[in-house]
Amino acid sequence: MPHTRPPDRLDALRGVGPKLTEALHRLGIRHPKDLLFHLPSRYEDRTQLSTLAQLRTASPVLLEGRIVGHHLAPGRRPQAVLAFQDLSGRARIRLFHFSRAYLQTLERAVAVRVFGEPRWAQGGIEFIHPEIQAFRDSPPELDDSLTPVYPTTEGLTQPRLRDLIVQVLAAGPDAWALEELLSESHRNTRPPLWDALLALHCPARHTPSTPCVERLALEELLAHRLLLMERRQRLRAAQAPACTASPAARRELLSRLPFSLTAAQQRVIAEIDADLAQPEPMMRLLQGDVGSGKTLVAAMAALTVLRQGHQVALMAPTELLAEQHVREFTQWFTPLGIAVQWLAGSVKGRSRQHTLEVIASGQAQMVIGTHALFQEQVVFAKLGLVIIDEQHRFGVAQRLQLHEKGVGTVPHQLIMTATPIPRTLAMTQFADLDVSVIDTLPPGRTPIDTRLVAQARDQDVMTRLDAQLNDGGQVYWVCTLIEESEQLAAEAAQTRAQKLSEHLPHRRIGLVHGRMRSEDKATVMQAFAEGVLDILVATTVIEVGVNVPNANIMVIENPERLGLAQLHQLRGRVGRGRRESYCILLYGSELGRETMDRLTLIRDTLDGFALAEADLRLRGPGEVSGTRQTGELMLRVARLDLHSHLLEEVADLAHSLAADEHIKTQLLDRWIGHRESFAHV
Ligand code: ADP
Ligand code: MG
């Protein structure tokens, strides 16, 4: 029906009333045209029948046969268990939602078609509430194309959604005045937009071809990229306090340190200085391996802004790390007459009230804490710079929240990470940031000798530690998380501390884990830092940032539970002083080949960037960036693992199209529209 007028409202579509309109809105679909860009997340194949005898894998199949009996099984939820039979054998079907009348209809049917995933249970093949269609006569022809499966929401079934999309497609390309936004040269050899859309919504017997998928992925990535660029531009247009560095204060701070800045630190500080001197907000990511000296760089940036009369906030991912920063900054800044203030979730009652007051009055100049800093009640008098340590734990949304803490102006932002950000992520989630890299470690570091030892030999390890401790070093003994449970890890750490004190009764042993009160943790850490303790048994809470140069041995129990980047972070706690340093990976029994390869890799590689790339290959981008859980960057067709080769092209295109408001508006409308988007915050 190419010449009828296209529906211009959702409720002009066949079968759409207020309820469905609401459901569609929840999916970000406001106009019939939006349905064109609501793309399938996968496909089901109902183009051919299988037989029970043929089944080998758990992928979904279509079967045809009869229901030859049923019984009701008692249980927490009552179930109907149906006996299904085809020409080749029998299987069970379990239903949780059924009525007596429905069961009768099924049994009376001449034939049923069942679509679902087979499971191999005791006594044969089973289907758990598959789709069932019953026929009174012989069943119709099979589908001649794959069935798309769409992301959907409550109250909107797949068949209904498919029907709506078919209606919209039937109106034809002219009805929607879909512009081909990418010129032919931009598209290379990829098909036109409409052809690509058709291929994804109505695939033939095979999943859509790569050029069709890429045609759409390219547009989608481009839309996200343009949005990031726009956001960045908007931010740049905001006012930030222009601050020039104060060499005298810097010299004074540095003169009290036992070392001088490395060339890499100086270069990065200069890059930050140039940003801070501008009246627009800095947005800079500082990358540097564990122990590369990021904190001092942050202090230099803070000093510049503080000297200009503005406040600085430093946010750390854990209380422990925040406390360590407080100690360090207090030591550096107090002689310069700068007040350092601490705020975390555990600061309560009257002392919290007081803290909020001094932050609001501006009396607190350098404010250090956890994400508690960015709660609504925290109001800064004159915030000029926000520093975030170990960025990968914070999402883009949190990053943006901070901007709102400035009054009248927007604070500068410095984000620090020890985990190198792989290229794919750098070009998507982080495309709005400038990047500085500290590429060399301070001199005088000793390379860490990493060894793999089977856990069964933990007695030997404890005995050898004793000999090592005679030379005056200190030991971290780390117990990793069991099934993501800090509770279990804490118990493991307690047990280990117990064993160590039985085995080495003359050694001073401390224990920290995430279930302790933060004052208690701080006390133990402080004792370790001061050399009062020989061995610190800890859960992975010490992972980031803790700095005790005299510690030279790290034992990690069950390292197989951690990713490479995390192991590297942990290991970086030692090798900070002049003593020979060791990392003992005490691995569990019966590890797979892949796990052993991973541990061997960390044993033989000291370069954090090389490890991060390997980690990305082994675990995929979501795990590495920590964004998997937060579900940021919601893409419909593009996939970072499959389409990273498009990113250069996307960056070029974004550059050449950024000034074209018409194209930009249309792309954003198509791909971002009213959806919740990471870039839309
Ligand atoms: P990270 O980059 O992991 O945050 P830190 O800032 O904690 O590293 O620095 C690690 C250690 O290196 C600290 O003890 C710090 O005082 C020291 N350090 C920093 N800069 C230098 C330098 N230029 N020369 C020697 N030691 C340095
Ligand atoms: Mg650090």
Coordinates of N, CA and C in Angstrom, one line a residue, residues 46-250:
R46 N 12.3 -21.0 12.3 CA 11.1 -21.9 12.2 C 10.9 -22.3 10.7
T47 N 12.0 -22.3 10.0 CA 11.8 -22.6 8.6 C 11.9 -24.1 8.3
Q48 N 12.3 -24.9 9.3 CA 12.4 -26.3 9.0 C 12.1 -27.1 10.3
L49 N 11.5 -28.3 10.1 CA 11.2 -29.1 11.2 C 12.4 -30.0 11.6
S50 N 12.5 -30.3 12.9 CA 13.5 -31.3 13.3 C 12.7 -32.5 13.8
T51 N 13.4 -33.5 14.1 CA 12.8 -34.7 14.8 C 13.5 -34.9 16.1
L52 N 12.8 -35.5 17.1 CA 13.5 -35.7 18.4 C 14.8 -36.5 18.3
A53 N 14.7 -37.5 17.3 CA 15.9 -38.3 17.2 C 17.1 -37.6 16.7
Q54 N 16.9 -36.4 16.0 CA 18.0 -35.7 15.5 C 18.7 -34.8 16.5
L55 N 18.0 -34.5 17.6 CA 18.5 -33.4 18.5 C 19.9 -33.7 19.1
R56 N 20.8 -32.8 19.0 CA 22.1 -33.0 19.6 C 22.5 -31.8 20.5
T57 N 22.0 -30.6 20.2 CA 22.4 -29.4 21.0 C 21.2 -28.7 21.6
A58 N 21.4 -27.8 22.5 CA 20.3 -27.2 23.2 C 19.8 -26.0 22.4
S59 N 20.1 -25.8 21.2 CA 19.6 -24.6 20.5 C 18.1 -24.8 20.1
P60 N 17.3 -23.8 20.1 CA 15.9 -23.9 19.9 C 15.5 -24.6 18.6
V61 N 14.5 -25.5 18.6 CA 14.1 -26.2 17.4 C 12.6 -26.2 17.3
L62 N 12.1 -26.5 16.1 CA 10.7 -26.6 15.8 C 10.4 -28.1 15.5
L63 N 9.4 -28.6 16.3 CA 9.0 -30.0 16.1 C 7.5 -30.1 15.8
E64 N 7.2 -31.2 15.2 CA 5.7 -31.4 14.9 C 5.3 -32.8 15.4
G65 N 4.2 -32.9 16.0 CA 3.8 -34.2 16.5 C 2.4 -34.1 17.2
R66 N 2.2 -35.0 18.2 CA 0.9 -34.9 19.0 C 1.2 -35.0 20.5
I67 N 0.2 -34.5 21.2 CA 0.2 -34.6 22.6 C -0.6 -35.9 23.0
V68 N 0.1 -36.9 23.6 CA -0.6 -38.2 23.7 C -0.9 -38.5 25.2
G69 N -0.9 -37.5 26.0 CA -1.3 -37.7 27.4 C -0.7 -36.6 28.3
H70 N -1.2 -36.5 29.5 CA -0.6 -35.6 30.5 C -0.9 -36.0 31.9
H71 N -0.1 -35.5 32.8 CA -0.4 -35.6 34.2 C 0.0 -34.3 35.0
L72 N -0.7 -34.1 36.1 CA -0.3 -32.9 36.9 C 0.7 -33.3 38.0
A73 N 1.7 -32.5 38.0 CA 2.8 -32.8 39.0 C 2.7 -31.8 40.1
P74 N 2.7 -32.3 41.4 CA 2.6 -31.3 42.5 C 4.0 -30.7 42.7
G75 N 4.0 -29.7 43.5 CA 5.3 -29.0 43.7 C 5.0 -27.6 44.2
R76 N 6.1 -26.8 44.3 CA 5.9 -25.4 44.8 C 5.0 -24.7 43.8
R77 N 5.2 -24.9 42.5 CA 4.3 -24.4 41.5 C 3.7 -25.6 40.8
P78 N 2.4 -25.7 40.8 CA 1.8 -26.9 40.1 C 2.2 -26.9 38.6
Q79 N 2.5 -28.0 38.1 CA 2.9 -28.1 36.7 C 2.1 -29.1 35.9
A80 N 1.9 -28.9 34.6 CA 1.3 -30.0 33.8 C 2.5 -30.6 33.0
V81 N 2.6 -31.9 33.1 CA 3.6 -32.6 32.3 C 3.0 -33.3 31.1
L82 N 3.3 -32.9 29.9 CA 2.6 -33.4 28.7 C 3.5 -34.4 28.1
A83 N 2.9 -35.5 27.5 CA 3.7 -36.4 26.7 C 3.6 -36.0 25.3
F84 N 4.7 -35.7 24.7 CA 4.8 -35.3 23.3 C 5.4 -36.4 22.5
Q85 N 4.8 -36.6 21.3 CA 5.4 -37.7 20.5 C 5.5 -37.3 19.0
D86 N 6.6 -37.5 18.4 CA 6.7 -37.3 17.0 C 7.1 -38.6 16.3
L87 N 7.4 -38.5 15.0 CA 7.6 -39.8 14.3 C 8.8 -40.6 14.8
S88 N 9.7 -39.8 15.5 CA 11.0 -40.5 15.9 C 11.1 -40.8 17.4
G89 N 10.2 -40.3 18.2 CA 10.3 -40.6 19.6 C 9.4 -39.8 20.5
R90 N 9.7 -39.7 21.8 CA 8.9 -39.0 22.8 C 9.7 -38.0 23.6
A91 N 9.0 -37.0 24.1 CA 9.6 -36.1 25.0 C 8.6 -35.5 26.0
R92 N 9.1 -34.9 27.1 CA 8.2 -34.3 28.0 C 8.1 -32.8 27.8
I93 N 6.9 -32.2 28.1 CA 6.8 -30.8 28.0 C 6.3 -30.3 29.4
R94 N 6.9 -29.4 30.0 CA 6.4 -28.9 31.3 C 5.8 -27.5 31.1
L95 N 4.6 -27.4 31.6 CA 3.9 -26.1 31.6 C 3.6 -25.6 33.0
F96 N 3.8 -24.3 33.2 CA 3.4 -23.7 34.5 C 2.1 -23.0 34.4
H97 N 1.8 -22.5 33.3 CA 0.5 -21.7 33.1 C -0.3 -22.6 32.2
F98 N -1.5 -23.0 32.7 CA -2.3 -23.9 31.8 C -3.7 -23.9 32.5
S99 N -4.7 -24.3 31.7 CA -6.0 -24.6 32.2 C -6.4 -25.9 31.7
R100 N -7.4 -26.5 32.4 CA -7.9 -27.8 32.0 C -8.3 -27.8 30.5
A101 N -9.1 -26.7 30.1 CA -9.6 -26.6 28.8 C -8.5 -26.6 27.8
Y102 N -7.4 -25.9 28.1 CA -6.2 -25.8 27.2 C -5.6 -27.1 27.0
L103 N -5.4 -27.9 28.1 CA -4.8 -29.2 28.0 C -5.7 -30.1 27.1
Q104 N -7.0 -30.0 27.2 CA -7.9 -30.8 26.4 C -7.7 -30.4 24.9
T105 N -7.7 -29.1 24.7 CA -7.5 -28.7 23.3 C -6.2 -29.3 22.7
L106 N -5.2 -29.3 23.5 CA -3.9 -29.8 23.0 C -4.0 -31.3 22.6
E107 N -4.7 -32.0 23.5 CA -4.8 -33.4 23.3 C -5.7 -33.8 22.2
R108 N -6.7 -32.9 21.9 CA -7.6 -33.2 20.8 C -7.0 -32.8 19.4
A109 N -6.0 -32.0 19.4 CA -5.5 -31.5 18.2 C -5.0 -32.6 17.3
V110 N -5.1 -32.4 16.0 CA -4.6 -33.4 15.0 C -3.1 -33.4 15.1
A111 N -2.5 -32.1 15.2 CA -1.1 -32.0 15.3 C -0.8 -30.8 16.1
V112 N 0.4 -30.8 16.8 CA 0.9 -29.6 17.4 C 2.3 -29.3 16.9
R113 N 2.6 -28.0 16.9 CA 4.0 -27.6 16.6 C 4.6 -27.0 17.9
V114 N 5.8 -27.4 18.2 CA 6.4 -27.0 19.5 C 7.7 -26.3 19.1
F115 N 7.9 -25.1 19.6 CA 9.2 -24.5 19.4 C 9.8 -24.1 20.8
G116 N 11.0 -24.7 21.0 CA 11.7 -24.4 22.3 C 13.1 -25.0 22.3
E117 N 13.7 -24.8 23.5 CA 15.0 -25.4 23.7 C 15.0 -26.8 24.4
P118 N 15.5 -27.8 23.7 CA 15.5 -29.1 24.4 C 16.5 -29.1 25.6
R119 N 16.1 -29.9 26.6 CA 17.0 -30.1 27.7 C 17.1 -31.6 28.0
W120 N 18.2 -32.1 28.3 CA 18.4 -33.5 28.6 C 18.2 -33.7 30.0
A121 N 17.1 -34.3 30.4 CA 16.8 -34.5 31.9 C 16.8 -36.0 32.1
Q122 N 16.7 -36.4 33.3 CA 16.5 -37.8 33.6 C 15.4 -38.4 32.9
G123 N 15.6 -39.5 32.2 CA 14.5 -40.1 31.5 C 14.2 -39.5 30.1
G124 N 15.1 -38.6 29.6 CA 14.9 -38.2 28.2 C 14.9 -36.7 28.0
I125 N 14.4 -36.3 26.8 CA 14.4 -34.9 26.4 C 13.1 -34.2 27.0
E126 N 13.4 -32.9 27.4 CA 12.3 -32.2 28.1 C 12.3 -30.8 27.5
F127 N 11.1 -30.2 27.4 CA 10.9 -28.8 27.0 C 10.2 -28.0 28.2
I128 N 10.8 -26.9 28.6 CA 10.1 -26.1 29.7 C 9.3 -25.0 29.0
H129 N 8.0 -24.9 29.3 CA 7.1 -24.1 28.6 C 7.5 -23.5 27.2
P130 N 7.6 -24.4 26.3 CA 7.9 -24.0 24.9 C 6.6 -23.3 24.3
E131 N 6.8 -22.7 23.1 CA 5.6 -22.2 22.4 C 4.9 -23.4 21.8
I132 N 3.6 -23.4 21.9 CA 2.9 -24.6 21.3 C 1.8 -24.0 20.4
Q133 N 1.7 -24.5 19.2 CA 0.5 -24.2 18.4 C -0.2 -25.5 18.1
A134 N -1.6 -25.4 18.3 CA -2.4 -26.7 18.0 C -3.2 -26.5 16.7
F135 N -3.3 -27.6 15.9 CA -4.0 -27.5 14.7 C -5.1 -28.6 14.6
R136 N -6.3 -28.2 14.2 CA -7.4 -29.2 14.1 C -7.3 -30.0 12.8
D137 N -6.7 -29.3 11.8 CA -6.4 -30.1 10.5 C -4.9 -30.2 10.3
S138 N -4.5 -30.5 9.1 CA -3.1 -30.6 8.9 C -2.5 -29.2 9.0
P139 N -1.3 -29.1 9.6 CA -0.7 -27.8 9.8 C -0.3 -27.1 8.5
P140 N -0.2 -25.7 8.6 CA 0.1 -25.0 7.3 C 1.6 -25.1 7.0
E141 N 1.9 -24.5 5.8 CA 3.3 -24.5 5.4 C 4.2 -23.9 6.5
L142 N 5.4 -24.2 6.4 CA 6.4 -23.6 7.4 C 6.7 -22.2 6.9
D143 N 7.2 -21.4 7.9 CA 7.7 -20.1 7.6 C 8.8 -20.2 6.5
D144 N 8.9 -19.1 5.6 CA 10.0 -19.2 4.7 C 11.1 -18.2 5.0
S145 N 11.0 -17.6 6.2 CA 12.1 -16.7 6.7 C 12.3 -16.9 8.2
L146 N 13.4 -16.4 8.6 CA 13.7 -16.5 10.1 C 12.8 -15.6 10.8
T147 N 12.5 -15.8 12.1 CA 11.6 -15.0 12.9 C 12.5 -14.1 13.7
P148 N 12.3 -12.7 13.5 CA 13.1 -11.8 14.4 C 12.6 -11.8 15.8
V149 N 13.5 -11.6 16.8 CA 13.1 -11.5 18.2 C 13.5 -10.1 18.6
Y150 N 12.6 -9.3 19.1 CA 12.9 -7.9 19.4 C 13.0 -7.7 20.9
P151 N 13.8 -6.7 21.3 CA 13.8 -6.3 22.7 C 12.4 -5.8 23.0
T152 N 11.8 -6.2 24.1 CA 10.4 -5.7 24.4 C 10.2 -5.4 25.8
T153 N 9.0 -5.2 26.2 CA 8.7 -4.8 27.6 C 7.3 -5.4 27.9
E154 N 7.0 -5.3 29.2 CA 5.8 -5.9 29.7 C 4.6 -5.4 28.9
G155 N 3.7 -6.3 28.6 CA 2.4 -5.9 27.9 C 2.6 -5.8 26.4
L156 N 3.7 -6.2 25.9 CA 3.9 -6.1 24.4 C 4.5 -7.4 24.0
T157 N 3.7 -8.3 23.3 CA 4.3 -9.6 23.0 C 5.1 -9.5 21.7
Q158 N 5.9 -10.5 21.4 CA 6.7 -10.6 20.2 C 5.8 -10.5 19.0
P159 N 4.7 -11.4 18.9 CA 3.9 -11.3 17.7 C 3.3 -10.0 17.4
R160 N 2.8 -9.3 18.5 CA 2.2 -8.0 18.4 C 3.3 -7.0 17.8
L161 N 4.4 -7.0 18.4 CA 5.5 -6.1 18.0 C 5.9 -6.4 16.6
R162 N 6.0 -7.6 16.2 CA 6.3 -8.0 14.8 C 5.2 -7.4 13.9
D163 N 4.0 -7.6 14.3 CA 2.9 -7.1 13.4 C 3.0 -5.6 13.2
L164 N 3.3 -4.9 14.3 CA 3.4 -3.4 14.1 C 4.6 -3.0 13.2
I165 N 5.7 -3.8 13.3 CA 6.8 -3.4 12.5 C 6.5 -3.8 11.0
V166 N 5.8 -4.9 10.8 CA 5.4 -5.2 9.4 C 4.5 -4.1 8.8
Q167 N 3.6 -3.6 9.6 CA 2.7 -2.5 9.2 C 3.6 -1.3 8.7
V168 N 4.6 -1.0 9.5 CA 5.4 0.2 9.2 C 6.2 0.0 8.0
L169 N 6.8 -1.2 7.9 CA 7.6 -1.6 6.7 C 6.7 -1.6 5.4
A170 N 5.5 -2.0 5.6 CA 4.6 -2.1 4.4 C 4.3 -0.8 3.7
A171 N 4.4 0.3 4.5 CA 4.1 1.6 4.0 C 5.2 2.0 2.9
G172 N 6.4 1.3 3.0 CA 7.4 1.6 2.0 C 8.3 2.8 2.4
P173 N 9.5 2.8 1.7 CA 10.5 3.9 2.1 C 10.0 5.3 1.8
D174 N 9.2 5.5 0.8 CA 8.8 6.9 0.5 C 7.9 7.4 1.5
A175 N 7.1 6.5 2.1 CA 6.1 7.0 3.1 C 6.8 7.7 4.3
W176 N 8.0 7.2 4.6 CA 8.7 7.7 5.8 C 9.7 8.7 5.5
A177 N 9.8 9.0 4.2 CA 10.8 10.0 3.8 C 12.2 9.8 4.5
L178 N 12.6 8.6 4.5 CA 13.9 8.2 5.1 C 15.0 8.7 4.2
E179 N 15.8 9.6 4.8 CA 16.9 10.1 4.0 C 18.1 9.3 4.1
E180 N 18.8 9.1 3.0 CA 20.0 8.4 3.0 C 21.1 9.4 3.5
L181 N 21.4 9.3 4.7 CA 22.3 10.4 5.3 C 23.7 10.2 4.9
L182 N 24.1 9.0 4.6 CA 25.5 8.7 4.3 C 25.6 8.7 2.7
S183 N 26.5 9.5 2.2 CA 26.6 9.5 0.8 C 27.2 8.1 0.3
E184 N 27.2 7.9 -1.0 CA 27.7 6.6 -1.4 C 29.1 6.3 -1.1
S185 N 29.9 7.4 -1.1 CA 31.3 7.2 -0.8 C 31.5 6.9 0.7
H186 N 30.6 7.5 1.5 CA 30.7 7.1 2.9 C 30.3 5.7 3.2
R187 N 29.4 5.2 2.4 CA 28.9 3.9 2.6 C 29.8 2.8 2.1
N188 N 30.8 3.2 1.3 CA 31.6 2.3 0.6 C 30.8 1.3 -0.2
T189 N 30.9 0.0 0.0 CA 30.1 -0.9 -0.8 C 28.8 -1.4 -0.1
R190 N 28.5 -0.7 1.0 CA 27.4 -1.2 1.8 C 26.1 -0.8 1.2
P191 N 25.0 -1.6 1.5 CA 23.7 -1.3 0.8 C 23.1 -0.1 1.3
P192 N 22.1 0.4 0.6 CA 21.3 1.6 1.0 C 20.6 1.3 2.3
L193 N 20.2 2.4 3.0 CA 19.5 2.2 4.4 C 18.3 1.3 4.4
W194 N 17.4 1.6 3.4 CA 16.1 0.8 3.4 C 16.4 -0.7 3.3
D195 N 17.3 -1.0 2.3 CA 17.6 -2.4 2.1 C 18.2 -3.0 3.3
A196 N 19.0 -2.3 4.0 CA 19.6 -2.8 5.3 C 18.6 -3.1 6.3
L197 N 17.6 -2.1 6.5 CA 16.6 -2.3 7.5 C 15.7 -3.5 7.1
L198 N 15.3 -3.6 5.9 CA 14.5 -4.8 5.5 C 15.3 -6.1 5.8
A199 N 16.5 -6.1 5.5 CA 17.3 -7.3 5.7 C 17.3 -7.7 7.2
L200 N 17.3 -6.7 8.1 CA 17.4 -7.1 9.5 C 16.0 -7.4 10.0
H201 N 14.9 -6.7 9.5 CA 13.6 -7.0 10.0 C 13.0 -8.3 9.4
C202 N 13.3 -8.5 8.1 CA 12.7 -9.6 7.4 C 13.8 -10.4 6.7
P203 N 14.6 -11.1 7.5 CA 15.7 -11.9 6.9 C 15.1 -13.1 6.2
A204 N 15.8 -13.5 5.2 CA 15.4 -14.7 4.5 C 15.7 -16.0 5.3
R205 N 16.3 -17.0 4.7 CA 16.6 -18.2 5.5 C 17.9 -18.1 6.3
H206 N 18.6 -17.0 6.0 CA 19.9 -16.8 6.7 C 19.9 -15.5 7.5
T207 N 20.7 -15.4 8.5 CA 20.8 -14.2 9.3 C 21.3 -13.1 8.3
P208 N 21.0 -11.8 8.6 CA 21.3 -10.8 7.6 C 22.8 -10.7 7.3
S209 N 23.2 -10.3 6.1 CA 24.6 -10.3 5.7 C 25.4 -9.2 6.4
T210 N 26.6 -9.5 6.6 CA 27.5 -8.5 7.3 C 27.4 -7.1 6.7
P211 N 27.4 -6.9 5.4 CA 27.3 -5.5 4.9 C 26.0 -4.8 5.4
C212 N 24.9 -5.5 5.5 CA 23.7 -4.9 6.0 C 23.8 -4.5 7.4
V213 N 24.3 -5.4 8.2 CA 24.4 -5.1 9.6 C 25.4 -4.0 9.8
E214 N 26.5 -4.0 9.1 CA 27.5 -2.9 9.3 C 27.0 -1.6 8.8
R215 N 26.2 -1.6 7.8 CA 25.6 -0.4 7.3 C 24.9 0.3 8.5
L216 N 24.1 -0.4 9.3 CA 23.3 0.2 10.4 C 24.2 0.4 11.6
A217 N 25.1 -0.5 11.8 CA 26.1 -0.3 13.0 C 26.9 1.0 12.8
L218 N 27.3 1.2 11.6 CA 28.0 2.4 11.3 C 27.2 3.7 11.7
E219 N 26.0 3.7 11.3 CA 25.1 4.9 11.6 C 24.9 5.0 13.1
E220 N 24.7 3.9 13.7 CA 24.4 3.9 15.2 C 25.7 4.4 15.9
L221 N 26.8 3.9 15.6 CA 28.0 4.3 16.3 C 28.3 5.8 16.0
L222 N 28.0 6.2 14.8 CA 28.2 7.6 14.4 C 27.3 8.5 15.2
A223 N 26.0 8.1 15.4 CA 25.1 8.9 16.2 C 25.6 9.1 17.6
H224 N 26.1 8.0 18.2 CA 26.6 8.1 19.6 C 27.8 9.0 19.7
R225 N 28.6 8.8 18.7 CA 29.8 9.6 18.6 C 29.5 11.1 18.5
L226 N 28.6 11.4 17.6 CA 28.2 12.8 17.4 C 27.6 13.4 18.7
L227 N 26.9 12.6 19.4 CA 26.3 13.0 20.7 C 27.3 13.3 21.7
L228 N 28.3 12.4 21.8 CA 29.5 12.7 22.7 C 30.2 14.0 22.4
M229 N 30.4 14.2 21.1 CA 31.0 15.4 20.6 C 30.2 16.6 21.0
E230 N 28.9 16.5 20.8 CA 28.1 17.6 21.1 C 28.1 18.0 22.6
R231 N 28.1 16.9 23.4 CA 28.1 17.1 24.8 C 29.4 17.8 25.3
R232 N 30.4 17.3 24.7 CA 31.7 17.9 25.0 C 31.8 19.4 24.6
Q233 N 31.2 19.7 23.5 CA 31.2 21.1 23.0 C 30.4 21.9 24.0
R234 N 29.2 21.4 24.4 CA 28.4 22.1 25.3 C 29.2 22.4 26.6
L235 N 29.9 21.4 27.0 CA 30.7 21.5 28.2 C 31.8 22.6 28.1
R236 N 32.4 22.5 26.9 CA 33.5 23.5 26.6 C 33.0 24.9 26.6
A237 N 31.7 25.0 26.3 CA 31.1 26.4 26.3 C 30.9 26.9 27.7
A238 N 30.9 26.0 28.7 CA 30.7 26.4 30.0 C 31.9 27.2 30.6
Q239 N 31.6 27.9 31.7 CA 32.7 28.7 32.3 C 33.4 27.8 33.4
A240 N 34.7 27.8 33.4 CA 35.5 27.2 34.5 C 36.5 28.2 34.9
P241 N 36.9 28.1 36.2 CA 37.9 29.1 36.7 C 39.3 28.9 36.0
A242 N 39.8 29.9 35.3 CA 41.1 29.8 34.7 C 42.2 30.0 35.8
C243 N 43.0 29.0 35.9 CA 44.0 29.0 37.0 C 45.4 28.8 36.5
T244 N 46.3 29.7 36.9 CA 47.7 29.5 36.5 C 48.5 28.9 37.6
A245 N 49.5 28.1 37.2 CA 50.3 27.4 38.2 C 51.1 28.3 39.1
S246 N 51.3 27.9 40.3 CA 52.1 28.8 41.2 C 53.4 28.1 41.5
P247 N 54.5 28.5 40.7 CA 55.8 27.8 40.8 C 56.4 27.7 42.2
A248 N 56.1 28.8 43.0 CA 56.7 28.9 44.3 C 56.2 27.8 45.2
A249 N 54.9 27.7 45.2 CA 54.2 26.7 46.1 C 54.7 25.3 45.7
R250 N 54.8 25.1 44.4 CA 55.2 23.8 43.9 C 56.6 23.4 44.3

